[in-house]
Amino acid sequence: EVQLVESGGGLVQPGRSLRLSCTTSGFTFGDYAVSWVRQAPGKGLEWVGFIRSKAYGGTTDYAASVRGRFSISRDDSKSIAYLQMDSLKTEDTAVYYCTRDHNWNYGIDYWGQGTLVTVSS
Amino acid sequence: DIQMTQSPSSLSASVGDRVTITCQASQDIRNFLNWYQQKPGKAPKVLIYEASNLETGVPSRFSGSGSATDFTFTISSLQPEDIATYYCQQYDNPPYNFGQGTKLEIK
């Protein structure tokens, strides 16, 4: 069974950093891309960023709203993806979802349960 | 960036009704579009991938069509358990933007 479990969320002050982890199981992690998607309270889904598998260069892309502040990485030996969030703003408050994605087709097919990040003083 | 315009933003329909949601891309995205269902307090779930392919295990009353810039999502006969918010997403070119969502309610 494919599983993705996010961790690391919580309350953080504006300007500080937080790192989310996405621990996966049930599939060959290294064969897939990972996208992070967030949802502010009562709002719609917002794509945050994406990391391709090593076979596709392991490259990343980001939404303009987080580019330069957030970075995505992966550890294929542990089947874990990370979302490093720096210089956090109050508008980054959201539930953050880790997803299994494909490198160029199919899109997202599995989602984690999400972890809440609250940025507040 | 590719903008996704989804409509309507909300919809009220009766059990058994045919429901249609549209999604328009600001440029050609070929067929690189998915439809997701999100129930309150839950993570989204993929229903349709590559514009028209039904995800395994998803009831056949759900369908998708379209290509290039214009896409349609249809529920052929609305069931009470279909109450949710539905989103389209393009993945032709990053950023892989979502539509604004359609909140579906029972009349």
mmCIF file with all atom_site columns, C-alpha atoms in Angstrom:
data_model
loop_
_atom_site.group_PDB
_atom_site.id
_atom_site.type_symbol
_atom_site.label_atom_id
_atom_site.label_alt_id
_atom_site.label_comp_id
_atom_site.label_asym_id
_atom_site.label_entity_id
_atom_site.label_seq_id
_atom_site.pdbx_PDB_ins_code
_atom_site.Cartn_x
_atom_site.Cartn_y
_atom_site.Cartn_z
_atom_site.occupancy
_atom_site.B_iso_or_equiv
_atom_site.pdbx_formal_charge
_atom_site.auth_seq_id
_atom_site.auth_comp_id
_atom_site.auth_asym_id
_atom_site.auth_atom_id
_atom_site.pdbx_PDB_model_num
ATOM 1   C CA . GLU A 1 1   ? 0.000   0.000  0.000   1.00 0.00 ? 1   GLU A CA 1
ATOM 2   C CA . VAL A 1 2   ? 1.337   3.390  -1.011  1.00 0.00 ? 2   VAL A CA 1
ATOM 3   C CA . GLN A 1 3   ? 1.709   5.707  1.989   1.00 0.00 ? 3   GLN A CA 1
ATOM 4   C CA . LEU A 1 4   ? 3.034   9.217  2.455   1.00 0.00 ? 4   LEU A CA 1
ATOM 5   C CA . VAL A 1 5   ? 3.239   10.677 5.953   1.00 0.00 ? 5   VAL A CA 1
ATOM 6   C CA . GLU A 1 6   ? 4.127   14.302 6.590   1.00 0.00 ? 6   GLU A CA 1
ATOM 7   C CA . SER A 1 7   ? 5.717   15.467 9.826   1.00 0.00 ? 7   SER A CA 1
ATOM 8   C CA . GLY A 1 8   ? 7.378   18.549 11.239  1.00 0.00 ? 8   GLY A CA 1
ATOM 9   C CA . GLY A 1 9   ? 4.496   20.983 11.194  1.00 0.00 ? 9   GLY A CA 1
ATOM 10  C CA . GLY A 1 10  ? 3.636   23.282 14.070  1.00 0.00 ? 10  GLY A CA 1
ATOM 11  C CA . LEU A 1 11  ? 3.626   26.862 15.275  1.00 0.00 ? 11  LEU A CA 1
ATOM 12  C CA . VAL A 1 12  ? 6.535   29.058 14.169  1.00 0.00 ? 12  VAL A CA 1
ATOM 13  C CA . GLN A 1 13  ? 7.225   32.785 14.370  1.00 0.00 ? 13  GLN A CA 1
ATOM 14  C CA . PRO A 1 14  ? 7.461   34.947 11.247  1.00 0.00 ? 14  PRO A CA 1
ATOM 15  C CA . GLY A 1 15  ? 10.967  35.020 9.823   1.00 0.00 ? 15  GLY A CA 1
ATOM 16  C CA . ARG A 1 16  ? 11.915  31.645 11.287  1.00 0.00 ? 16  ARG A CA 1
ATOM 17  C CA . SER A 1 17  ? 12.504  28.336 9.530   1.00 0.00 ? 17  SER A CA 1
ATOM 18  C CA . LEU A 1 18  ? 10.833  24.948 9.559   1.00 0.00 ? 18  LEU A CA 1
ATOM 19  C CA . ARG A 1 19  ? 11.564  21.676 7.798   1.00 0.00 ? 19  ARG A CA 1
ATOM 20  C CA . LEU A 1 20  ? 8.818   19.262 6.840   1.00 0.00 ? 20  LEU A CA 1
ATOM 21  C CA . SER A 1 21  ? 9.487   15.603 6.143   1.00 0.00 ? 21  SER A CA 1
ATOM 22  C CA . CYS A 1 22  ? 7.535   13.231 3.950   1.00 0.00 ? 22  CYS A CA 1
ATOM 23  C CA . THR A 1 23  ? 8.179   9.608  4.839   1.00 0.00 ? 23  THR A CA 1
ATOM 24  C CA . THR A 1 24  ? 7.014   7.180  2.186   1.00 0.00 ? 24  THR A CA 1
ATOM 25  C CA . SER A 1 25  ? 6.458   3.445  1.853   1.00 0.00 ? 25  SER A CA 1
ATOM 26  C CA . GLY A 1 26  ? 4.819   0.908  -0.427  1.00 0.00 ? 26  GLY A CA 1
ATOM 27  C CA . PHE A 1 27  ? 6.549   1.929  -3.656  1.00 0.00 ? 27  PHE A CA 1
ATOM 28  C CA . THR A 1 28  ? 9.998   2.518  -5.142  1.00 0.00 ? 28  THR A CA 1
ATOM 29  C CA . PHE A 1 29  ? 10.488  6.105  -4.005  1.00 0.00 ? 29  PHE A CA 1
ATOM 30  C CA . GLY A 1 30  ? 13.418  6.767  -6.319  1.00 0.00 ? 30  GLY A CA 1
ATOM 31  C CA . ASP A 1 31  ? 11.289  6.180  -9.420  1.00 0.00 ? 31  ASP A CA 1
ATOM 32  C CA . TYR A 1 32  ? 8.889   9.025  -8.687  1.00 0.00 ? 32  TYR A CA 1
ATOM 33  C CA . ALA A 1 33  ? 8.752   12.765 -8.394  1.00 0.00 ? 33  ALA A CA 1
ATOM 34  C CA . VAL A 1 34  ? 7.340   14.494 -5.317  1.00 0.00 ? 34  VAL A CA 1
ATOM 35  C CA . SER A 1 35  ? 5.182   17.586 -5.236  1.00 0.00 ? 35  SER A CA 1
ATOM 36  C CA . TRP A 1 36  ? 4.282   19.678 -2.213  1.00 0.00 ? 36  TRP A CA 1
ATOM 37  C CA . VAL A 1 37  ? 0.845   21.311 -2.208  1.00 0.00 ? 37  VAL A CA 1
ATOM 38  C CA . ARG A 1 38  ? -0.585  23.600 0.464   1.00 0.00 ? 38  ARG A CA 1
ATOM 39  C CA . GLN A 1 39  ? -4.016  24.777 1.488   1.00 0.00 ? 39  GLN A CA 1
ATOM 40  C CA . ALA A 1 40  ? -4.549  27.872 3.589   1.00 0.00 ? 40  ALA A CA 1
ATOM 41  C CA . PRO A 1 41  ? -7.498  27.703 6.013   1.00 0.00 ? 41  PRO A CA 1
ATOM 42  C CA . GLY A 1 42  ? -10.749 27.832 4.050   1.00 0.00 ? 42  GLY A CA 1
ATOM 43  C CA . LYS A 1 43  ? -8.945  28.302 0.728   1.00 0.00 ? 43  LYS A CA 1
ATOM 44  C CA . GLY A 1 44  ? -8.148  26.261 -2.355  1.00 0.00 ? 44  GLY A CA 1
ATOM 45  C CA . LEU A 1 45  ? -5.140  24.158 -3.257  1.00 0.00 ? 45  LEU A CA 1
ATOM 46  C CA . GLU A 1 46  ? -1.860  25.869 -4.089  1.00 0.00 ? 46  GLU A CA 1
ATOM 47  C CA . TRP A 1 47  ? 1.026   24.039 -5.758  1.00 0.00 ? 47  TRP A CA 1
ATOM 48  C CA . VAL A 1 48  ? 4.242   24.806 -3.848  1.00 0.00 ? 48  VAL A CA 1
ATOM 49  C CA . GLY A 1 49  ? 6.973   22.917 -5.689  1.00 0.00 ? 49  GLY A CA 1
ATOM 50  C CA . PHE A 1 50  ? 8.233   19.710 -7.212  1.00 0.00 ? 50  PHE A CA 1
ATOM 51  C CA . ILE A 1 51  ? 11.353  17.549 -7.301  1.00 0.00 ? 51  ILE A CA 1
ATOM 52  C CA . ARG A 1 52  ? 11.972  15.119 -10.115 1.00 0.00 ? 52  ARG A CA 1
ATOM 53  C CA . SER A 1 53  ? 13.503  11.708 -9.665  1.00 0.00 ? 53  SER A CA 1
ATOM 54  C CA . LYS A 1 54  ? 17.255  11.274 -10.142 1.00 0.00 ? 54  LYS A CA 1
ATOM 55  C CA . ALA A 1 55  ? 16.620  9.689  -13.559 1.00 0.00 ? 55  ALA A CA 1
ATOM 56  C CA . TYR A 1 56  ? 15.147  13.036 -14.628 1.00 0.00 ? 56  TYR A CA 1
ATOM 57  C CA . GLY A 1 57  ? 17.942  15.056 -13.088 1.00 0.00 ? 57  GLY A CA 1
ATOM 58  C CA . GLY A 1 58  ? 16.495  15.483 -9.602  1.00 0.00 ? 58  GLY A CA 1
ATOM 59  C CA . THR A 1 59  ? 15.698  19.073 -10.550 1.00 0.00 ? 59  THR A CA 1
ATOM 60  C CA . THR A 1 60  ? 13.213  21.292 -8.751  1.00 0.00 ? 60  THR A CA 1
ATOM 61  C CA . ASP A 1 61  ? 10.610  23.916 -9.613  1.00 0.00 ? 61  ASP A CA 1
ATOM 62  C CA . TYR A 1 62  ? 8.794   26.278 -7.276  1.00 0.00 ? 62  TYR A CA 1
ATOM 63  C CA . ALA A 1 63  ? 5.801   28.564 -7.177  1.00 0.00 ? 63  ALA A CA 1
ATOM 64  C CA . ALA A 1 64  ? 6.708   32.229 -7.387  1.00 0.00 ? 64  ALA A CA 1
ATOM 65  C CA . SER A 1 65  ? 5.255   32.816 -3.913  1.00 0.00 ? 65  SER A CA 1
ATOM 66  C CA . VAL A 1 66  ? 7.909   30.593 -2.286  1.00 0.00 ? 66  VAL A CA 1
ATOM 67  C CA . ARG A 1 67  ? 10.821  30.702 -4.724  1.00 0.00 ? 67  ARG A CA 1
ATOM 68  C CA . GLY A 1 68  ? 14.034  31.700 -2.932  1.00 0.00 ? 68  GLY A CA 1
ATOM 69  C CA . ARG A 1 69  ? 12.568  30.888 0.501   1.00 0.00 ? 69  ARG A CA 1
ATOM 70  C CA . PHE A 1 70  ? 11.543  27.220 0.193   1.00 0.00 ? 70  PHE A CA 1
ATOM 71  C CA . SER A 1 71  ? 13.606  24.309 -1.085  1.00 0.00 ? 71  SER A CA 1
ATOM 72  C CA . ILE A 1 72  ? 12.748  20.681 -1.729  1.00 0.00 ? 72  ILE A CA 1
ATOM 73  C CA . SER A 1 73  ? 15.194  17.808 -1.413  1.00 0.00 ? 73  SER A CA 1
ATOM 74  C CA . ARG A 1 74  ? 15.052  14.043 -1.316  1.00 0.00 ? 74  ARG A CA 1
ATOM 75  C CA . ASP A 1 75  ? 16.902  11.137 0.239   1.00 0.00 ? 75  ASP A CA 1
ATOM 76  C CA . ASP A 1 76  ? 16.202  8.114  -1.920  1.00 0.00 ? 76  ASP A CA 1
ATOM 77  C CA . SER A 1 77  ? 18.074  5.804  0.474   1.00 0.00 ? 77  SER A CA 1
ATOM 78  C CA . LYS A 1 78  ? 15.504  6.629  3.176   1.00 0.00 ? 78  LYS A CA 1
ATOM 79  C CA . SER A 1 79  ? 12.479  7.157  0.878   1.00 0.00 ? 79  SER A CA 1
ATOM 80  C CA . ILE A 1 80  ? 11.981  10.607 2.380   1.00 0.00 ? 80  ILE A CA 1
ATOM 81  C CA . ALA A 1 81  ? 11.352  14.014 0.807   1.00 0.00 ? 81  ALA A CA 1
ATOM 82  C CA . TYR A 1 82  ? 11.862  17.317 2.595   1.00 0.00 ? 82  TYR A CA 1
ATOM 83  C CA . LEU A 1 83  ? 10.447  20.808 2.347   1.00 0.00 ? 83  LEU A CA 1
ATOM 84  C CA . GLN A 1 84  ? 12.777  23.386 3.898   1.00 0.00 ? 84  GLN A CA 1
ATOM 85  C CA . MET A 1 85  ? 10.898  26.591 4.610   1.00 0.00 ? 85  MET A CA 1
ATOM 86  C CA . ASP A 1 86  ? 12.912  29.711 5.460   1.00 0.00 ? 86  ASP A CA 1
ATOM 87  C CA . SER A 1 87  ? 11.908  33.322 6.095   1.00 0.00 ? 87  SER A CA 1
ATOM 88  C CA . LEU A 1 88  ? 8.377   32.206 6.879   1.00 0.00 ? 88  LEU A CA 1
ATOM 89  C CA . LYS A 1 89  ? 5.522   34.671 6.528   1.00 0.00 ? 89  LYS A CA 1
ATOM 90  C CA . THR A 1 90  ? 2.059   34.679 8.088   1.00 0.00 ? 90  THR A CA 1
ATOM 91  C CA . GLU A 1 91  ? 0.628   33.963 4.628   1.00 0.00 ? 91  GLU A CA 1
ATOM 92  C CA . ASP A 1 92  ? 2.495   30.630 4.602   1.00 0.00 ? 92  ASP A CA 1
ATOM 93  C CA . THR A 1 93  ? 0.037   29.341 7.219   1.00 0.00 ? 93  THR A CA 1
ATOM 94  C CA . ALA A 1 94  ? -1.553  26.271 5.664   1.00 0.00 ? 94  ALA A CA 1
ATOM 95  C CA . VAL A 1 95  ? -1.903  22.522 5.665   1.00 0.00 ? 95  VAL A CA 1
ATOM 96  C CA . TYR A 1 96  ? 1.029   21.163 3.650   1.00 0.00 ? 96  TYR A CA 1
ATOM 97  C CA . TYR A 1 97  ? 0.523   18.003 1.646   1.00 0.00 ? 97  TYR A CA 1
ATOM 98  C CA . CYS A 1 98  ? 3.233   15.769 0.272   1.00 0.00 ? 98  CYS A CA 1
ATOM 99  C CA . THR A 1 99  ? 2.237   13.954 -2.906  1.00 0.00 ? 99  THR A CA 1
ATOM 100 C CA . ARG A 1 100 ? 3.571   11.246 -5.157  1.00 0.00 ? 100 ARG A CA 1
ATOM 101 C CA . ASP A 1 101 ? 3.928   12.709 -8.608  1.00 0.00 ? 101 ASP A CA 1
ATOM 102 C CA . HIS A 1 102 ? 5.211   11.560 -11.949 1.00 0.00 ? 102 HIS A CA 1
ATOM 103 C CA . ASN A 1 103 ? 8.114   13.096 -13.780 1.00 0.00 ? 103 ASN A CA 1
ATOM 104 C CA . TRP A 1 104 ? 6.296   14.107 -16.947 1.00 0.00 ? 104 TRP A CA 1
ATOM 105 C CA . ASN A 1 105 ? 2.879   12.471 -17.150 1.00 0.00 ? 105 ASN A CA 1
ATOM 106 C CA . TYR A 1 106 ? -0.042  11.221 -15.026 1.00 0.00 ? 106 TYR A CA 1
ATOM 107 C CA . GLY A 1 107 ? 0.351   14.000 -12.463 1.00 0.00 ? 107 GLY A CA 1
ATOM 108 C CA . ILE A 1 108 ? -0.271  13.453 -8.753  1.00 0.00 ? 108 ILE A CA 1
ATOM 109 C CA . ASP A 1 109 ? -1.717  10.072 -7.826  1.00 0.00 ? 109 ASP A CA 1
ATOM 110 C CA . TYR A 1 110 ? -1.259  9.793  -4.045  1.00 0.00 ? 110 TYR A CA 1
ATOM 111 C CA . TRP A 1 111 ? -1.495  12.334 -1.243  1.00 0.00 ? 111 TRP A CA 1
ATOM 112 C CA . GLY A 1 112 ? -0.360  12.356 2.360   1.00 0.00 ? 112 GLY A CA 1
ATOM 113 C CA . GLN A 1 113 ? -2.770  13.348 5.120   1.00 0.00 ? 113 GLN A CA 1
ATOM 114 C CA . GLY A 1 114 ? -1.184  16.796 5.490   1.00 0.00 ? 114 GLY A CA 1
ATOM 115 C CA . THR A 1 115 ? 0.548   18.673 8.294   1.00 0.00 ? 115 THR A CA 1
ATOM 116 C CA . LEU A 1 116 ? -0.488  22.084 9.605   1.00 0.00 ? 116 LEU A CA 1
ATOM 117 C CA . VAL A 1 117 ? 2.021   24.921 9.650   1.00 0.00 ? 117 VAL A CA 1
ATOM 118 C CA . THR A 1 118 ? 0.977   28.042 11.542  1.00 0.00 ? 118 THR A CA 1
ATOM 119 C CA . VAL A 1 119 ? 3.122   31.145 11.193  1.00 0.00 ? 119 VAL A CA 1
ATOM 120 C CA . SER A 1 120 ? 2.273   33.592 13.930  1.00 0.00 ? 120 SER A CA 1
ATOM 121 C CA . SER A 1 121 ? 3.937   35.725 16.561  1.00 0.00 ? 121 SER A CA 1
ATOM 122 C CA . ASP B 2 1   ? 2.665   30.921 -16.028 1.00 0.00 ? 1   ASP B CA 1
ATOM 123 C CA . ILE B 2 2   ? -0.381  28.933 -17.094 1.00 0.00 ? 2   ILE B CA 1
ATOM 124 C CA . GLN B 2 3   ? -3.582  30.111 -15.436 1.00 0.00 ? 3   GLN B CA 1
ATOM 125 C CA . MET B 2 4   ? -6.433  27.674 -14.825 1.00 0.00 ? 4   MET B CA 1
ATOM 126 C CA . THR B 2 5   ? -9.951  29.117 -14.808 1.00 0.00 ? 5   THR B CA 1
ATOM 127 C CA . GLN B 2 6   ? -12.461 26.748 -13.265 1.00 0.00 ? 6   GLN B CA 1
ATOM 128 C CA . SER B 2 7   ? -16.200 27.290 -13.216 1.00 0.00 ? 7   SER B CA 1
ATOM 129 C CA . PRO B 2 8   ? -18.560 27.459 -11.535 1.00 0.00 ? 8   PRO B CA 1
ATOM 130 C CA . SER B 2 9   ? -17.078 28.201 -8.111  1.00 0.00 ? 9   SER B CA 1
ATOM 131 C CA . SER B 2 10  ? -20.085 26.578 -6.462  1.00 0.00 ? 10  SER B CA 1
ATOM 132 C CA . LEU B 2 11  ? -22.915 24.396 -7.629  1.00 0.00 ? 11  LEU B CA 1
ATOM 133 C CA . SER B 2 12  ? -26.104 23.084 -6.074  1.00 0.00 ? 12  SER B CA 1
ATOM 134 C CA . ALA B 2 13  ? -27.729 20.032 -7.646  1.00 0.00 ? 13  ALA B CA 1
ATOM 135 C CA . SER B 2 14  ? -30.166 17.251 -6.809  1.00 0.00 ? 14  SER B CA 1
ATOM 136 C CA . VAL B 2 15  ? -29.394 13.572 -6.383  1.00 0.00 ? 15  VAL B CA 1
ATOM 137 C CA . GLY B 2 16  ? -29.493 11.974 -9.822  1.00 0.00 ? 16  GLY B CA 1
ATOM 138 C CA . ASP B 2 17  ? -28.635 15.179 -11.690 1.00 0.00 ? 17  ASP B CA 1
ATOM 139 C CA . ARG B 2 18  ? -25.927 15.400 -14.305 1.00 0.00 ? 18  ARG B CA 1
ATOM 140 C CA . VAL B 2 19  ? -23.240 17.811 -13.107 1.00 0.00 ? 19  VAL B CA 1
ATOM 141 C CA . THR B 2 20  ? -20.624 19.503 -15.290 1.00 0.00 ? 20  THR B CA 1
ATOM 142 C CA . ILE B 2 21  ? -17.576 21.536 -14.278 1.00 0.00 ? 21  ILE B CA 1
ATOM 143 C CA . THR B 2 22  ? -15.286 23.260 -16.743 1.00 0.00 ? 22  THR B CA 1
ATOM 144 C CA . CYS B 2 23  ? -11.633 24.210 -16.598 1.00 0.00 ? 23  CYS B CA 1
ATOM 145 C CA . GLN B 2 24  ? -9.923  26.481 -19.100 1.00 0.00 ? 24  GLN B CA 1
ATOM 146 C CA . ALA B 2 25  ? -6.169  26.815 -19.439 1.00 0.00 ? 25  ALA B CA 1
ATOM 147 C CA . SER B 2 26  ? -4.568  30.074 -20.542 1.00 0.00 ? 26  SER B CA 1
ATOM 148 C CA . GLN B 2 27  ? -2.461  28.157 -23.075 1.00 0.00 ? 27  GLN B CA 1
ATOM 149 C CA . ASP B 2 28  ? -2.279  24.718 -24.659 1.00 0.00 ? 28  ASP B CA 1
ATOM 150 C CA . ILE B 2 29  ? -1.571  22.060 -22.022 1.00 0.00 ? 29  ILE B CA 1
ATOM 151 C CA . ARG B 2 30  ? -2.167  19.089 -24.329 1.00 0.00 ? 30  ARG B CA 1
ATOM 152 C CA . ASN B 2 31  ? -3.973  16.552 -22.107 1.00 0.00 ? 31  ASN B CA 1
ATOM 153 C CA . PHE B 2 32  ? -1.862  17.123 -18.983 1.00 0.00 ? 32  PHE B CA 1
ATOM 154 C CA . LEU B 2 33  ? -4.751  17.797 -16.645 1.00 0.00 ? 33  LEU B CA 1
ATOM 155 C CA . ASN B 2 34  ? -6.099  15.965 -13.598 1.00 0.00 ? 34  ASN B CA 1
ATOM 156 C CA . TRP B 2 35  ? -9.321  16.281 -11.615 1.00 0.00 ? 35  TRP B CA 1
ATOM 157 C CA . TYR B 2 36  ? -9.317  15.848 -7.828  1.00 0.00 ? 36  TYR B CA 1
ATOM 158 C CA . GLN B 2 37  ? -12.058 15.466 -5.242  1.00 0.00 ? 37  GLN B CA 1
ATOM 159 C CA . GLN B 2 38  ? -11.616 16.835 -1.729  1.00 0.00 ? 38  GLN B CA 1
ATOM 160 C CA . LYS B 2 39  ? -14.035 16.113 1.085   1.00 0.00 ? 39  LYS B CA 1
ATOM 161 C CA . PRO B 2 40  ? -14.017 18.326 4.212   1.00 0.00 ? 40  PRO B CA 1
ATOM 162 C CA . GLY B 2 41  ? -11.051 17.669 6.461   1.00 0.00 ? 41  GLY B CA 1
ATOM 163 C CA . LYS B 2 42  ? -9.542  15.146 4.060   1.00 0.00 ? 42  LYS B CA 1
ATOM 164 C CA . ALA B 2 43  ? -6.702  15.099 1.564   1.00 0.00 ? 43  ALA B CA 1
ATOM 165 C CA . PRO B 2 44  ? -7.651  15.373 -2.111  1.00 0.00 ? 44  PRO B CA 1
ATOM 166 C CA . LYS B 2 45  ? -8.042  12.238 -4.183  1.00 0.00 ? 45  LYS B CA 1
ATOM 167 C CA . VAL B 2 46  ? -7.419  11.886 -7.907  1.00 0.00 ? 46  VAL B CA 1
ATOM 168 C CA . LEU B 2 47  ? -10.452 10.923 -9.977  1.00 0.00 ? 47  LEU B CA 1
ATOM 169 C CA . ILE B 2 48  ? -9.333  11.610 -13.559 1.00 0.00 ? 48  ILE B CA 1
ATOM 170 C CA . TYR B 2 49  ? -5.782  11.721 -14.943 1.00 0.00 ? 49  TYR B CA 1
ATOM 171 C CA . GLU B 2 50  ? -4.552  12.931 -18.326 1.00 0.00 ? 50  GLU B CA 1
ATOM 172 C CA . ALA B 2 51  ? -7.884  14.670 -18.932 1.00 0.00 ? 51  ALA B CA 1
ATOM 173 C CA . SER B 2 52  ? -10.020 11.615 -19.596 1.00 0.00 ? 52  SER B CA 1
ATOM 174 C CA . ASN B 2 53  ? -8.651  8.531  -17.853 1.00 0.00 ? 53  ASN B CA 1
ATOM 175 C CA . LEU B 2 54  ? -10.579 7.193  -14.877 1.00 0.00 ? 54  LEU B CA 1
ATOM 176 C CA . GLU B 2 55  ? -8.354  6.366  -11.897 1.00 0.00 ? 55  GLU B CA 1
ATOM 177 C CA . THR B 2 56  ? -8.593  2.756  -10.744 1.00 0.00 ? 56  THR B CA 1
ATOM 178 C CA . GLY B 2 57  ? -11.439 2.219  -8.316  1.00 0.00 ? 57  GLY B CA 1
ATOM 179 C CA . VAL B 2 58  ? -13.267 5.445  -9.136  1.00 0.00 ? 58  VAL B CA 1
ATOM 180 C CA . PRO B 2 59  ? -16.952 4.971  -10.020 1.00 0.00 ? 59  PRO B CA 1
ATOM 181 C CA . SER B 2 60  ? -17.808 5.172  -13.703 1.00 0.00 ? 60  SER B CA 1
ATOM 182 C CA . ARG B 2 61  ? -20.290 8.013  -13.143 1.00 0.00 ? 61  ARG B CA 1
ATOM 183 C CA . PHE B 2 62  ? -17.231 10.296 -13.115 1.00 0.00 ? 62  PHE B CA 1
ATOM 184 C CA . SER B 2 63  ? -15.701 11.254 -16.452 1.00 0.00 ? 63  SER B CA 1
ATOM 185 C CA . GLY B 2 64  ? -13.454 13.839 -18.041 1.00 0.00 ? 64  GLY B CA 1
ATOM 186 C CA . SER B 2 65  ? -12.917 15.160 -21.529 1.00 0.00 ? 65  SER B CA 1
ATOM 187 C CA . GLY B 2 66  ? -11.084 17.833 -23.455 1.00 0.00 ? 66  GLY B CA 1
ATOM 188 C CA . SER B 2 67  ? -7.625  18.762 -24.655 1.00 0.00 ? 67  SER B CA 1
ATOM 189 C CA . ALA B 2 68  ? -5.481  21.808 -25.343 1.00 0.00 ? 68  ALA B CA 1
ATOM 190 C CA . THR B 2 69  ? -7.227  24.604 -23.409 1.00 0.00 ? 69  THR B CA 1
ATOM 191 C CA . ASP B 2 70  ? -10.778 23.418 -22.671 1.00 0.00 ? 70  ASP B CA 1
ATOM 192 C CA . PHE B 2 71  ? -11.677 20.613 -20.303 1.00 0.00 ? 71  PHE B CA 1
ATOM 193 C CA . THR B 2 72  ? -14.861 19.242 -18.795 1.00 0.00 ? 72  THR B CA 1
ATOM 194 C CA . PHE B 2 73  ? -15.526 17.094 -15.738 1.00 0.00 ? 73  PHE B CA 1
ATOM 195 C CA . THR B 2 74  ? -18.882 15.338 -15.479 1.00 0.00 ? 74  THR B CA 1
ATOM 196 C CA . ILE B 2 75  ? -20.781 13.374 -12.856 1.00 0.00 ? 75  ILE B CA 1
ATOM 197 C CA . SER B 2 76  ? -23.473 11.536 -14.795 1.00 0.00 ? 76  SER B CA 1
ATOM 198 C CA . SER B 2 77  ? -25.804 10.925 -11.847 1.00 0.00 ? 77  SER B CA 1
ATOM 199 C CA . LEU B 2 78  ? -25.020 12.818 -8.655  1.00 0.00 ? 78  LEU B CA 1
ATOM 200 C CA . GLN B 2 79  ? -24.892 10.741 -5.463  1.00 0.00 ? 79  GLN B CA 1
ATOM 201 C CA . PRO B 2 80  ? -24.988 12.047 -1.874  1.00 0.00 ? 80  PRO B CA 1
ATOM 202 C CA . GLU B 2 81  ? -21.396 10.902 -1.297  1.00 0.00 ? 81  GLU B CA 1
ATOM 203 C CA . ASP B 2 82  ? -20.191 13.135 -4.147  1.00 0.00 ? 82  ASP B CA 1
ATOM 204 C CA . ILE B 2 83  ? -20.568 16.239 -1.991  1.00 0.00 ? 83  ILE B CA 1
ATOM 205 C CA . ALA B 2 84  ? -17.075 17.709 -2.046  1.00 0.00 ? 84  ALA B CA 1
ATOM 206 C CA . THR B 2 85  ? -14.920 20.364 -3.648  1.00 0.00 ? 85  THR B CA 1
ATOM 207 C CA . TYR B 2 86  ? -13.441 19.517 -7.040  1.00 0.00 ? 86  TYR B CA 1
ATOM 208 C CA . TYR B 2 87  ? -10.205 20.889 -8.495  1.00 0.00 ? 87  TYR B CA 1
ATOM 209 C CA . CYS B 2 88  ? -8.480  20.707 -11.844 1.00 0.00 ? 88  CYS B CA 1
ATOM 210 C CA . GLN B 2 89  ? -4.683  20.905 -12.123 1.00 0.00 ? 89  GLN B CA 1
ATOM 211 C CA . GLN B 2 90  ? -2.389  21.264 -15.112 1.00 0.00 ? 90  GLN B CA 1
ATOM 212 C CA . TYR B 2 91  ? 1.032   19.624 -15.192 1.00 0.00 ? 91  TYR B CA 1
ATOM 213 C CA . ASP B 2 92  ? 2.243   20.503 -18.643 1.00 0.00 ? 92  ASP B CA 1
ATOM 214 C CA . ASN B 2 93  ? 4.585   23.277 -17.501 1.00 0.00 ? 93  ASN B CA 1
ATOM 215 C CA . PRO B 2 94  ? 5.530   24.410 -13.992 1.00 0.00 ? 94  PRO B CA 1
ATOM 216 C CA . PRO B 2 95  ? 4.136   26.020 -11.932 1.00 0.00 ? 95  PRO B CA 1
ATOM 217 C CA . TYR B 2 96  ? 1.550   23.244 -11.957 1.00 0.00 ? 96  TYR B CA 1
ATOM 218 C CA . ASN B 2 97  ? -1.370  25.459 -11.040 1.00 0.00 ? 97  ASN B CA 1
ATOM 219 C CA . PHE B 2 98  ? -4.747  24.347 -9.751  1.00 0.00 ? 98  PHE B CA 1
ATOM 220 C CA . GLY B 2 99  ? -8.109  25.756 -10.656 1.00 0.00 ? 99  GLY B CA 1
ATOM 221 C CA . GLN B 2 100 ? -9.934  27.727 -7.969  1.00 0.00 ? 100 GLN B CA 1
ATOM 222 C CA . GLY B 2 101 ? -12.168 24.790 -7.067  1.00 0.00 ? 101 GLY B CA 1
ATOM 223 C CA . THR B 2 102 ? -15.879 24.012 -7.373  1.00 0.00 ? 102 THR B CA 1
ATOM 224 C CA . LYS B 2 103 ? -17.852 23.389 -4.204  1.00 0.00 ? 103 LYS B CA 1
ATOM 225 C CA . LEU B 2 104 ? -20.652 20.958 -4.927  1.00 0.00 ? 104 LEU B CA 1
ATOM 226 C CA . GLU B 2 105 ? -23.708 20.854 -2.682  1.00 0.00 ? 105 GLU B CA 1
ATOM 227 C CA . ILE B 2 106 ? -26.930 18.878 -2.649  1.00 0.00 ? 106 ILE B CA 1
ATOM 228 C CA . LYS B 2 107 ? -30.081 20.866 -3.373  1.00 0.00 ? 107 LYS B CA 1
#
